[in-house]
C-alpha positions in Angstrom: -150.0 8.2 15.3 -150.1 6.0 12.3 -147.6 4.1 10.2 -144.3 3.4 11.9 -145.6 3.6 15.5 -143.0 2.5 18.0 -144.2 -0.4 20.2 -145.6 1.0 23.4 -145.7 4.5 22.1 -149.5 4.8 22.4 -149.6 3.8 26.1 -146.6 6.0 26.9 -148.2 8.9 25.2 -151.6 8.4 26.9 -149.9 8.3 30.3 -148.0 11.6 29.5 -151.3 13.3 28.5 -153.1 12.0 31.6 -150.3 13.2 33.8 -150.1 16.7 32.4 -153.9 17.1 32.1 -154.1 16.6 35.8 -151.4 19.2 36.4 -153.2 21.6 34.2 -156.4 21.2 36.1 -154.5 21.9 39.3 -153.1 25.1 37.8 -156.6 26.1 36.5 -157.8 25.8 40.0 -155.1 28.1 41.3 -152.7 25.5 42.6 -148.9 25.5 42.1 -147.6 22.5 40.1 -143.9 23.5 40.3 -142.1 25.1 43.2 -138.6 26.2 42.1 -136.6 29.2 43.1 -133.5 30.3 41.0 -131.1 28.5 43.3 -133.0 25.2 43.2 -133.3 25.5 39.4 -129.5 25.7 39.1 -129.4 22.5 41.1 -131.7 20.7 38.6 -135.2 21.8 39.6 -137.5 22.6 36.7 -139.9 25.5 36.4 -140.4 29.2 35.9 -137.1 30.0 37.7 -135.5 29.7 34.3 -137.2 32.9 33.2 -135.8 35.9 34.8 -137.2 38.1 32.0 -140.8 36.8 32.2 -142.2 40.0 33.6 -145.9 40.5 32.5 -146.6 36.8 32.0 -149.7 35.6 33.8 -149.1 34.0 37.2 -151.0 30.9 36.0 -148.6 30.5 33.1 -145.6 30.7 35.5 -147.2 28.3 37.9 -147.7 25.8 35.1 -144.1 26.0 33.8 -142.5 22.5 34.0 -139.6 23.0 31.5 -135.9 22.3 32.0 -134.7 25.6 30.4 -135.7 28.7 28.5 -135.8 27.9 24.7 -137.1 31.4 23.9 -133.8 32.8 25.2 -131.8 30.8 22.7 -134.1 30.8 19.7 -133.1 34.3 18.4 -136.7 35.2 17.5 -137.2 38.1 15.2 -140.3 40.4 14.6 -142.6 39.0 12.0 -141.5 35.3 12.3 -143.7 32.3 12.9 -142.7 30.1 15.8 -144.1 26.7 16.9 -143.7 25.4 20.5 -143.9 21.6 20.7 -145.7 20.6 23.9 -146.7 24.1 24.9 -148.3 23.2 28.2 -149.6 26.3 30.0 -148.4 28.5 27.2 -145.5 30.4 28.9 -143.1 29.9 26.0 -145.8 30.7 23.4 -146.7 34.0 25.2 -143.0 35.0 25.4 -142.5 34.1 21.8 -145.5 36.0 20.7 -144.1 39.1 22.4 -140.8 38.6 20.6 -142.2 38.1 17.1 -144.7 41.0 17.5 -148.1 41.6 16.0 -146.8 40.8 12.5 -145.7 37.3 13.7 -147.5 34.3 15.0 -146.7 31.9 17.9 -148.2 28.5 17.7 -148.5 26.2 20.7 -149.1 22.4 20.2 -150.3 20.2 23.0 -152.0 16.9 23.3 -153.9 17.8 26.6 -157.2 19.6 26.2 -156.8 20.8 29.8 -153.4 22.3 29.1 -154.8 24.0 26.0 -157.6 25.5 28.1 -155.1 26.8 30.5 -152.9 28.2 27.8 -155.8 30.0 26.1 -156.9 31.4 29.4 -153.4 32.7 30.0 -153.2 34.2 26.6 -156.5 36.0 27.2 -155.3 37.3 30.6 -152.1 38.6 29.0 -153.9 40.2 26.1 -151.9 38.3 23.6 -153.7 38.1 20.2 -151.0 36.5 18.0 -150.9 33.2 19.8 -152.7 30.1 18.3 -153.0 26.9 20.3 -153.5 23.6 18.5 -154.6 20.2 19.7 -152.4 17.4 18.5 -149.3 15.2 19.1 -145.7 16.3 18.5 -145.3 13.1 16.4 -148.0 14.4 14.0 -147.8 18.2 13.8 -151.1 19.6 12.4 -149.4 22.2 10.2 -148.5 22.3 6.5 -145.0 21.7 5.2 -142.6 24.6 5.5 -145.0 26.7 7.6 -142.8 28.0 10.4 -139.5 29.8 10.8 -138.6 28.5 14.2 -139.5 25.4 16.3 -138.9 25.5 20.0 -139.7 23.0 22.8 -139.1 22.8 26.5 -138.4 19.4 28.1 -141.1 17.7 26.0 -139.3 15.7 23.2 -137.7 13.6 26.0 -141.2 12.4 26.8 -141.8 10.9 23.4 -141.1 7.3 22.6 -140.7 8.1 18.9 -138.1 10.9 18.8 -137.2 10.2 15.1 -140.8 11.0 14.2 -140.9 14.1 16.3 -137.7 15.5 14.8 -138.8 14.5 11.2 -142.0 16.4 11.8 -140.2 19.5 13.1 -138.0 19.4 10.0 -141.0 19.1 7.8 -142.8 22.1 9.1 -139.7 24.4 9.1 -139.1 26.6 6.1 -135.8 26.2 4.4 -133.2 28.0 6.6 -135.5 27.6 9.6 -134.2 27.0 13.1 -134.6 24.6 15.9 -134.0 25.8 19.5 -135.0 23.6 22.3 -134.3 22.6 25.9 -134.4 18.9 26.6 -133.1 16.3 29.0 -130.2 14.0 27.8 -128.7 10.9 29.4 -125.1 10.9 30.6 -124.4 7.4 29.5 -125.8 4.2 28.0 -125.8 1.9 31.0 -129.2 0.3 30.8 -129.8 0.0 34.5 -128.9 3.6 35.2 -131.0 4.7 32.2 -134.0 2.8 33.6 -133.5 4.4 37.0 -133.2 7.9 35.4 -136.3 7.4 33.3 -138.4 6.3 36.2 -137.2 9.3 38.2 -137.8 11.9 35.4 -140.7 10.2 33.6 -138.9 10.5 30.2 -137.2 8.4 27.7 -133.7 9.9 27.4 -130.9 9.5 24.8 -127.3 10.5 25.1 -125.8 13.6 23.4 -124.2 11.6 20.6 -127.5 9.8 20.0 -129.4 13.0 20.0 -127.0 14.4 17.4 -127.5 11.4 15.2 -131.2 11.7 15.4 -131.0 15.4 14.3 -128.7 14.5 11.4 -131.0 11.7 10.3 -133.9 14.1 10.2 -131.9 16.4 8.0 -130.7 19.1 10.4 -127.3 20.8 10.1 -125.2 23.2 12.2 -126.1 21.2 15.3 -125.1 22.4 18.8 -125.8 20.5 22.0 -124.7 22.2 25.2 -125.3 20.5 28.6 -126.3 22.9 31.3 -127.2 21.6 34.8 -127.9 18.2 36.2 -131.5 17.3 35.9 -131.5 14.1 38.0 -129.6 10.9 38.4 -127.7 10.3 35.2 -129.4 13.1 33.4 -128.5 16.7 32.3 -130.6 19.4 30.8 -129.3 20.7 27.5 -129.7 23.5 25.0 -130.1 22.0 21.5 -129.8 24.2 18.4 -129.9 23.2 14.7 -131.0 24.4 11.4 -132.8 23.2 8.3 -130.6 23.8 5.2 -131.6 26.8 3.1 -133.2 26.1 -0.3 -130.8 25.4 -3.1 -131.2 27.7 -6.1 -130.3 26.2 -9.5 
């Protein structure tokens, strides 16, 4: 990242990449990196249990799922659309999105870990998905042109960034006018600094409250914002479904 880098962002980002690269290597070797059943997911456990309709997805993609929800289920994807997954990991959301948008559409996955990208590409090949494109890069600096995608999704990744304003500004930039944001993320229940520090250490993320998240979206330019808490994700944390839109182009 260049320009207005938040102090500590680089080290935080490197630690995240290192952590998830190790998890990807475990998944590539056939190991499980999340162990959640539907009941435990309802109690706050993350993973593939959020996807009751993931039939046909490669087992390796399911094993590598570390999200806190199912953004594909709330993104209202349509055939022919272009969708971008921020922090695509093992590729599960990209593969499901590719299925939704069909051969006339494109599903991009962006991840900073080369190991995760290798895993995702292997999963796409195993699933026979040809309209998925995986990109190497950071969610704070999306390597796509302005107004290039119809929908941005993400699954429990923006909470890992120390520069959320930059992430949301980038998401807004690459969306076409009228484009949609549909993400799952982790939000903090309150602003007590001691509790937040405990929660962040437990979950490995830098969380903000629901009002703070709304303000970040508004500052980035998003409208029609909806933030719905779902289940508890840890001490002082909740998973949430977050939806917003980029205003349509004004015709004069």
